[in-house]
Each structure stands twice: as structure tokens, then as C-alpha cells.
PDB file of C-alpha atoms in Angstrom:
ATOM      1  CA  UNK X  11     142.584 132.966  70.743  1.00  0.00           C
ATOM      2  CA  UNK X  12     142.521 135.851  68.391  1.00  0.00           C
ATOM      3  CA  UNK X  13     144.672 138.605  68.562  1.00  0.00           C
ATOM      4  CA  UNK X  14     144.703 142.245  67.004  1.00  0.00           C
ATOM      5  CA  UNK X  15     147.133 144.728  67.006  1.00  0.00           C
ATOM      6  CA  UNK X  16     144.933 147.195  69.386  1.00  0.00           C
ATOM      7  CA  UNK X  17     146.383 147.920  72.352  1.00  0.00           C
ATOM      8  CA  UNK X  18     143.725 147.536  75.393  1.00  0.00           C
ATOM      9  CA  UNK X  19     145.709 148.143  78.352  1.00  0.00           C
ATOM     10  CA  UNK X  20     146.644 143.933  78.810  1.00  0.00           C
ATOM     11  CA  UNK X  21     149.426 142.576  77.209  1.00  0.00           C
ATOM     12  CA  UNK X  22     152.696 140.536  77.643  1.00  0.00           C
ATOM     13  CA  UNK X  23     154.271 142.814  80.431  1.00  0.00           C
ATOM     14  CA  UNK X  24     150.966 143.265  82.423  1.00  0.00           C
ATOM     15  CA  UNK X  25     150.322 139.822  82.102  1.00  0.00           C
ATOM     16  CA  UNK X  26     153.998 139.026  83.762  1.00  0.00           C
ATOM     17  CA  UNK X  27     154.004 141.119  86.265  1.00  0.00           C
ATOM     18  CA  UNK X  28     149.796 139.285  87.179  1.00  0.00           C
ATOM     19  CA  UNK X  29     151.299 135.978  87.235  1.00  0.00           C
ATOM     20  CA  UNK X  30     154.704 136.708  89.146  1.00  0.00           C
ATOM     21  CA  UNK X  31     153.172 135.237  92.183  1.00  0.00           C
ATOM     22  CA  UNK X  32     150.486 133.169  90.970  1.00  0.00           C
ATOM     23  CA  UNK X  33     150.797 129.754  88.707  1.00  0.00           C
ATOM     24  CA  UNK X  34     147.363 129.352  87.575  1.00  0.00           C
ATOM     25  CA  UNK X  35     144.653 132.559  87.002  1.00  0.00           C
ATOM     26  CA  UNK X  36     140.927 131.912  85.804  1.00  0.00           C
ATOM     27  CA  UNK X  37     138.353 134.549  84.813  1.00  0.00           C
ATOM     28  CA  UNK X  38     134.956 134.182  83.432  1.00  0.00           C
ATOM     29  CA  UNK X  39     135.612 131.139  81.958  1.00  0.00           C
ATOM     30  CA  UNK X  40     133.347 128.877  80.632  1.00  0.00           C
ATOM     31  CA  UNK X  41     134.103 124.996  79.839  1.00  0.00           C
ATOM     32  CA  UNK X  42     132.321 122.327  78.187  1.00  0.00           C
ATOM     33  CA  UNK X  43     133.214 118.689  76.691  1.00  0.00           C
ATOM     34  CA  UNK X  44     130.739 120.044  73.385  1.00  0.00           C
ATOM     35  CA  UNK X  45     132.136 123.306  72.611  1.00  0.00           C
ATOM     36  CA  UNK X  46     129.059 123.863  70.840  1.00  0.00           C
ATOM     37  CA  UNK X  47     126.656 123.342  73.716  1.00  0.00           C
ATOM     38  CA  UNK X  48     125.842 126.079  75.957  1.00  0.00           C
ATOM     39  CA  UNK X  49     123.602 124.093  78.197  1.00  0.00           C
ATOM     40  CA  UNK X  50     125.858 122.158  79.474  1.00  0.00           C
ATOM     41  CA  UNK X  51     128.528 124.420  80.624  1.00  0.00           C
ATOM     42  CA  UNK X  52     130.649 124.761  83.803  1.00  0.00           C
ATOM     43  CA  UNK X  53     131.360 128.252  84.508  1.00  0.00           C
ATOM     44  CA  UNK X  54     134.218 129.709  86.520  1.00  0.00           C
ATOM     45  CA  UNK X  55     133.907 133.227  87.760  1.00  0.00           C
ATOM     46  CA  UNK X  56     137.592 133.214  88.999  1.00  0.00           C
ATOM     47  CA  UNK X  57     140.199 130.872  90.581  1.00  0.00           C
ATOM     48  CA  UNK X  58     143.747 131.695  91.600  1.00  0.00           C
ATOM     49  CA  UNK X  59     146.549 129.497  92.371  1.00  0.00           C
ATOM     50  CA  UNK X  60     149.465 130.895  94.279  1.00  0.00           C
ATOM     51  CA  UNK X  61     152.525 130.236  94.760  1.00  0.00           C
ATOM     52  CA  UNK X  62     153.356 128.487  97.849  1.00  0.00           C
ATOM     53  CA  UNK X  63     150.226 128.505  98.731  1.00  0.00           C
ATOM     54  CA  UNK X  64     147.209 125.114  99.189  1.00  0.00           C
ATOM     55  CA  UNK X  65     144.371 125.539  96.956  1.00  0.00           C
ATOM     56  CA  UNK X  66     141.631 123.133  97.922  1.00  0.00           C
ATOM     57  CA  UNK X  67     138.027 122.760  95.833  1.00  0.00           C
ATOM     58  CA  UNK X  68     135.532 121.292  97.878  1.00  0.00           C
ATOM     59  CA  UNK X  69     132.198 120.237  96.554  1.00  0.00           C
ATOM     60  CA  UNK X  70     129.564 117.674  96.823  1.00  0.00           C
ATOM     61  CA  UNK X  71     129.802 114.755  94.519  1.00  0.00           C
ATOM     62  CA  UNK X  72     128.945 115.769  91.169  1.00  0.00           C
ATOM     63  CA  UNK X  73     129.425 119.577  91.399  1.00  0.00           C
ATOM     64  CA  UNK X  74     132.200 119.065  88.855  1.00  0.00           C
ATOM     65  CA  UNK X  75     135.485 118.740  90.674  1.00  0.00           C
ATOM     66  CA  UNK X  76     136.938 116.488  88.459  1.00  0.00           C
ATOM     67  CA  UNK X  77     135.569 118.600  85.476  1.00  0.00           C
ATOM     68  CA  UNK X  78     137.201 121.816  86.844  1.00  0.00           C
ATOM     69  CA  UNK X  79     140.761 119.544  86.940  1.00  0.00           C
ATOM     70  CA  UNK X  80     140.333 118.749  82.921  1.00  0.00           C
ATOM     71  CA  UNK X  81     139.513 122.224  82.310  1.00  0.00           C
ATOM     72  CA  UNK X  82     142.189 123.394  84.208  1.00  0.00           C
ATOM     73  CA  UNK X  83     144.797 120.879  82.880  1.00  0.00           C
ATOM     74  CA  UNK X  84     143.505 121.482  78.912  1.00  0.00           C
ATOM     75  CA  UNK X  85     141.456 118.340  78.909  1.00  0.00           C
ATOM     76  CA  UNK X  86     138.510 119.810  78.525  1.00  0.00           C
ATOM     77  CA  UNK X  87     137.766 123.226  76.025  1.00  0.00           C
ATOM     78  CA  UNK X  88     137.382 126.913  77.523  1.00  0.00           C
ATOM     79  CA  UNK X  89     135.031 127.542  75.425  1.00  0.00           C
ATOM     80  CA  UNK X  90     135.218 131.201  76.671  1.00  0.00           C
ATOM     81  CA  UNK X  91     137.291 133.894  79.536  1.00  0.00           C
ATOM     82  CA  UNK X  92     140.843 133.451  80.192  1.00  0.00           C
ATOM     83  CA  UNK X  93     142.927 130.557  81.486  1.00  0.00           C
ATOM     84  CA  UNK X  94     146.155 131.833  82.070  1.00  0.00           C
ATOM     85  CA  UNK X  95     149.084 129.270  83.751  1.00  0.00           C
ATOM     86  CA  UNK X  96     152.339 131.103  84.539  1.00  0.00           C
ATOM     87  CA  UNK X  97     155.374 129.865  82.399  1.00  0.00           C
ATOM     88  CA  UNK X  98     157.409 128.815  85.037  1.00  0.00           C
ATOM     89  CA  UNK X  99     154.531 126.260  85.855  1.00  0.00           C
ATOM     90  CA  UNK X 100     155.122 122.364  86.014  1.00  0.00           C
ATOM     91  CA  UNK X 101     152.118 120.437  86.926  1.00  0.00           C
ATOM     92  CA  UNK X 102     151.907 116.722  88.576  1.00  0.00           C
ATOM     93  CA  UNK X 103     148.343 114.847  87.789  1.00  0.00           C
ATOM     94  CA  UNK X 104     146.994 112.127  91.158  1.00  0.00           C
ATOM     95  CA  UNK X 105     143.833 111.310  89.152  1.00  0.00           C
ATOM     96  CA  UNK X 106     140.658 109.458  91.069  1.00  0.00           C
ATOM     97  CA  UNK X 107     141.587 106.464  89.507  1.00  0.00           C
ATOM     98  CA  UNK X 108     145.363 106.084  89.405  1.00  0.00           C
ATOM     99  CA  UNK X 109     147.298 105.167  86.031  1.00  0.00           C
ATOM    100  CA  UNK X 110     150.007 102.868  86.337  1.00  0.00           C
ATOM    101  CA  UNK X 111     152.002 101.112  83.758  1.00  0.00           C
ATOM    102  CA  UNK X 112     152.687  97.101  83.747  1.00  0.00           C
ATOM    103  CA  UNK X 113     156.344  97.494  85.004  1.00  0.00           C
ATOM    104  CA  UNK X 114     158.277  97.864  88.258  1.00  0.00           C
ATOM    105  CA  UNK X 115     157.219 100.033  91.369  1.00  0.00           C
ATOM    106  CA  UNK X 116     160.031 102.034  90.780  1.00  0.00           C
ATOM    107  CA  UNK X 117     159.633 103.041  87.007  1.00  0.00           C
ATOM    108  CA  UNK X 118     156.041 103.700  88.290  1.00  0.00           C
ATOM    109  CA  UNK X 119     157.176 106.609  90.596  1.00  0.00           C
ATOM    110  CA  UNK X 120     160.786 107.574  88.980  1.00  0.00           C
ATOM    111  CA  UNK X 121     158.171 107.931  85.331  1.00  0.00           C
ATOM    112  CA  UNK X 122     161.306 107.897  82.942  1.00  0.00           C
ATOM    113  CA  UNK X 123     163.245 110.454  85.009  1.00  0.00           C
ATOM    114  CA  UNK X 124     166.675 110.006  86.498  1.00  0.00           C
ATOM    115  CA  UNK X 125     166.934 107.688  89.984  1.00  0.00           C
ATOM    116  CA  UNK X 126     167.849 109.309  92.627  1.00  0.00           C
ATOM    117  CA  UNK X 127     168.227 106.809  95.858  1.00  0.00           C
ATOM    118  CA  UNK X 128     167.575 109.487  98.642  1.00  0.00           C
ATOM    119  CA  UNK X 129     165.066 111.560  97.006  1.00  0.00           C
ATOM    120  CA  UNK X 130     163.210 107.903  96.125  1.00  0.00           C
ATOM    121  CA  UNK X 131     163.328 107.048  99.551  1.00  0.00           C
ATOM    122  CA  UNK X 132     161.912 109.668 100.854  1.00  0.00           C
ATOM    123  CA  UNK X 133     158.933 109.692  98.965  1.00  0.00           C
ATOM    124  CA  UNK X 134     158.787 105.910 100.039  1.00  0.00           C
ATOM    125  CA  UNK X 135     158.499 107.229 103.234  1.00  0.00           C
ATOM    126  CA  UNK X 136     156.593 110.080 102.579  1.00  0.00           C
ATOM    127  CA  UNK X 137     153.960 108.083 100.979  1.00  0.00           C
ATOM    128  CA  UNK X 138     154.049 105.184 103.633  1.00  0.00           C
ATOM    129  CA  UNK X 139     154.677 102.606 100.885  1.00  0.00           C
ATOM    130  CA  UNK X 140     158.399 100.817 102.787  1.00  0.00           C
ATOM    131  CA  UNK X 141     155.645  98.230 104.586  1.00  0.00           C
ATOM    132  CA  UNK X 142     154.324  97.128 100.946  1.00  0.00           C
ATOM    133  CA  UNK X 143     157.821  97.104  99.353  1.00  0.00           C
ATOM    134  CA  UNK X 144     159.410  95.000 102.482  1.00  0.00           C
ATOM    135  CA  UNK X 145     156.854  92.157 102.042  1.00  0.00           C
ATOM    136  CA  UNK X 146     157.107  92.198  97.825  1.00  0.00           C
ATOM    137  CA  UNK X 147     159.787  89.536  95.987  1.00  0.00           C
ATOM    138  CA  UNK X 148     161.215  92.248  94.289  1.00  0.00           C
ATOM    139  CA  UNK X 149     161.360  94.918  96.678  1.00  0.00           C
ATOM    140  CA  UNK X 150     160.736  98.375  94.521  1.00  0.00           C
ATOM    141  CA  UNK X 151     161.706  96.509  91.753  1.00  0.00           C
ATOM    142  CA  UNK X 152     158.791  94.212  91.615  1.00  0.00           C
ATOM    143  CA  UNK X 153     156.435  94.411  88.355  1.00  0.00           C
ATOM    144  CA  UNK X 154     153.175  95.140  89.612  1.00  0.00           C
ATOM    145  CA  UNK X 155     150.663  93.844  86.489  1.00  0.00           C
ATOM    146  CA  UNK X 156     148.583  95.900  83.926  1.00  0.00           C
ATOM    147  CA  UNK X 157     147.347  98.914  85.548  1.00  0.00           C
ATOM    148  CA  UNK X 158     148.415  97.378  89.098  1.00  0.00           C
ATOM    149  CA  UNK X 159     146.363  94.577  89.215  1.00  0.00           C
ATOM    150  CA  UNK X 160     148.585  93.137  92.045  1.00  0.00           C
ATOM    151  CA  UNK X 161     148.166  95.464  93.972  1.00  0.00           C
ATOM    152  CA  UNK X 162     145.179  97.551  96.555  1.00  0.00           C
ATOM    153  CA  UNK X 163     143.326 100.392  96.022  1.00  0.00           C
ATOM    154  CA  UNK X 164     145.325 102.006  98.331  1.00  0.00           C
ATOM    155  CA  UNK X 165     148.561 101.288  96.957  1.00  0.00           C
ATOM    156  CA  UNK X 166     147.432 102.246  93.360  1.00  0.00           C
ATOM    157  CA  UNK X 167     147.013 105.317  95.226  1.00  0.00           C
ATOM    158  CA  UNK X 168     150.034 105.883  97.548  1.00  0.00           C
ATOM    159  CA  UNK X 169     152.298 104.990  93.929  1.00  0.00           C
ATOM    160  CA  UNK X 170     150.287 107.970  91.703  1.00  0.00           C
ATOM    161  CA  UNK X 171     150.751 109.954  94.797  1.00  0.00           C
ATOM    162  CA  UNK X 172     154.264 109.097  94.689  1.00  0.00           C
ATOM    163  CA  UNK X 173     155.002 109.747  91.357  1.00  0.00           C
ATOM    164  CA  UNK X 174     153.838 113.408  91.627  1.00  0.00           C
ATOM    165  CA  UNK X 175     156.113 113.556  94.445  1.00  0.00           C
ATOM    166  CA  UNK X 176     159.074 112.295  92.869  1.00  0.00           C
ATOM    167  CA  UNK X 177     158.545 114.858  89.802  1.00  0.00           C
ATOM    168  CA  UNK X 178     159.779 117.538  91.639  1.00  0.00           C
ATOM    169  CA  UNK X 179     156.742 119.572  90.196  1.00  0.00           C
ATOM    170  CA  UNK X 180     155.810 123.171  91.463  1.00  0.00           C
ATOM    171  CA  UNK X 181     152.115 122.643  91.009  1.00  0.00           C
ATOM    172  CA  UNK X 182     150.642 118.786  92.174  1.00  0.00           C
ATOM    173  CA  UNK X 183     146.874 118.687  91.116  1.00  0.00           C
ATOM    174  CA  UNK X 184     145.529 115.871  93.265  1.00  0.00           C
ATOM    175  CA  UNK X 185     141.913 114.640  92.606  1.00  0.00           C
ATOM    176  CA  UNK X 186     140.387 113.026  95.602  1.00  0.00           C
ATOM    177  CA  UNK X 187     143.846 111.495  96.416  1.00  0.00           C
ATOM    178  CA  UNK X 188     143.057 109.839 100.025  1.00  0.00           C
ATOM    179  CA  UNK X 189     139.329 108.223  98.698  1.00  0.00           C
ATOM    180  CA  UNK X 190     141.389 104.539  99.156  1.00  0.00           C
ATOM    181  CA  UNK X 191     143.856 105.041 101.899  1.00  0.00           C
ATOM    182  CA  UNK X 192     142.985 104.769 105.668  1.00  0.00           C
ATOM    183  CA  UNK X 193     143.039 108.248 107.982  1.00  0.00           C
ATOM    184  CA  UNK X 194     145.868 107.554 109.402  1.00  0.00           C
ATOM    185  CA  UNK X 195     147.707 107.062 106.013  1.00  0.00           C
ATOM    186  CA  UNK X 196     145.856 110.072 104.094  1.00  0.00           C
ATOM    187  CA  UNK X 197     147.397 112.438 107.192  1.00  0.00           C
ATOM    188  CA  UNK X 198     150.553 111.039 106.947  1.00  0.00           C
ATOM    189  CA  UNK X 199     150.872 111.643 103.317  1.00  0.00           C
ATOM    190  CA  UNK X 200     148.434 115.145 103.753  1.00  0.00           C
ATOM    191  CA  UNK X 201     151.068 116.803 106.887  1.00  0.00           C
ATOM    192  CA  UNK X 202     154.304 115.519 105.300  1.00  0.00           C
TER     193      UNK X 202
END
């Protein structure tokens, strides 16, 4: 972004004093995977996340959900307008299609941070995964296979859910989080 020394009414201190109660602010922003191609554009007029606050997108299958997530997160280019996440900001990913790494439950959800028992625990619970760790070997220590290939849909799920949990982050960006898990599960995990 280019910057002159021209003062037009918005810089660092107006910004601030925007974003003291917000932790994500788009406006007239424009994103595409070709920056070059202005065809294929998705356009946001404006989107606010506030603190505290749930922010839910809902659309119809190919609207461009996902696509607004990898704008958002700096995946994909704003090719144009203003993206603007507050500094104090820390953001958790749940893709559609979890990532996990070929090692134990645990390291799955605790992601190279420090282990801490209770707060583990109760994002066990939280994420109703104590059934699927009481009938594994290994317990939460049990290595789950390249990209989880031991385990269900669901529990792929419940672990990436997990993770973002555990994080401790401010802002969790979950995309279409409950698509594998069972009603009762997905308002379990939605109400706690």
C-alpha cells in the first residue's frame, strides 16, 4: 500500500481509536486469486468483526465463503479497499477439511504450545472427544497417521476444532466446522 505524506483526515490515531472495539474492518474491498483479473473478483462492500461479539457468513454453496476466509486471513490478494485487523488480534483457522500432522492427539491440539492438563481437558470435553480417547491404546497420546487417517471425519473435525480452542486465540475463524459431526455433537461444541 502506498503512502504519501498528505494528510487526509485517516491516519494512525483515527485508525486506533476505529479498531478499539473491533478486530477485523473491511471496506470496498475487492479480492481475487489473479490479481490481474477483474472478472473474477469477489467484492466486499463492508464486514466488521467485533469484539466479543459472533460473526456468522451464511451463503449458499459456492457464494464464496471459503474465499471470503482466504481473503480475510491473507491467503488470497485484496486487490483493492482496506483490510484492516486490529493489532491486538490472534486468529485460530478450523478449515473445511481439517489439517492434522502424523503425531499424537495431543501435539495435534496443544500445536507446539505449552501443556496445560486442565485447560486440555476441558477442551476434551468441550469438544466431546473423552469417548474417542477412552477406547484408543494410547489414550491422547496415541499417533493418529498422516493427516488422521485413523481416524473419522468427525474426529478430524472435533481435533482442528480443538486445537483452535486450546490456542487461547481472541478471534477463531471456523469454516463449516460441524459439516462431519452429528447435531447433537455440533451443539455441544456450538453452546459450550
Amino acid at each position: 500500500e502506498y503512502e504519501d505524506d498528505e494528510d487526509d483526515g485517516y491516519n494512525a490515531k483515527t485508525q486506533s481509536a476505529m479498531m478499539r472495539d473491533l478486530y477485523l474492518s473491511i471496506n470496498e474491498a475487492k479480492f481475487s486469486w489473479v490479481p490481474t483479473d477483474t472478472t473474477n473478483v469477489l467484492h466486499v462492500d463492508s464486514l466488521t468483526i467485533k469484539k466479543g461479539c459472533l460473526t456468522m457468513i451464511i451463503g449458499r454453496i459456492g457464494s464464496g465463503k471459503t474465499s471470503l476466509i482466504s481473503g480475510i486471513i491473507g491467503e488470497m490478494p485484496c486487490v483493492s479497499g482496506q483490510v484492516l485487523w486490529n493489532r491486538t488480534s490472534s486468529i485460530a483457522l478450523v478449515p473445511q477439511k481439517p489439517w492434522l500432522m502424523n503425531t499424537t492427539i495431543r501435539e495435534n491440539i496443544v500445536f507446539g504450545r505449552l501443556y496445560h492438563r486442565r485447560r486440555f481437558d476441558k477442551t476434551i470435553k468441550t469438544c466431546c472427544l473423552q469417548p474417542d480417547l477412552d477406547i484408543l491404546p494410547e489414550k491422547d497420546l496415541t499417533v493418529i497417521g498422516d493427516q488422521g487417517i485413523n481416524l473419522s471425519g468427525g474426529q478430524k473435525q472435533r481435533i482442528a476444532i480443538a486445537r483452535a480452542l486450546y490456542s487461547k486465540a481472541n478471534v477463531l475463524i471456523l469454516d463449516d466446522p460441524f459439516s462431519a459431526l452429528d447435531g447433537r455433537v455440533a451443539s455441544h461444541i456450538f453452546e459450550q
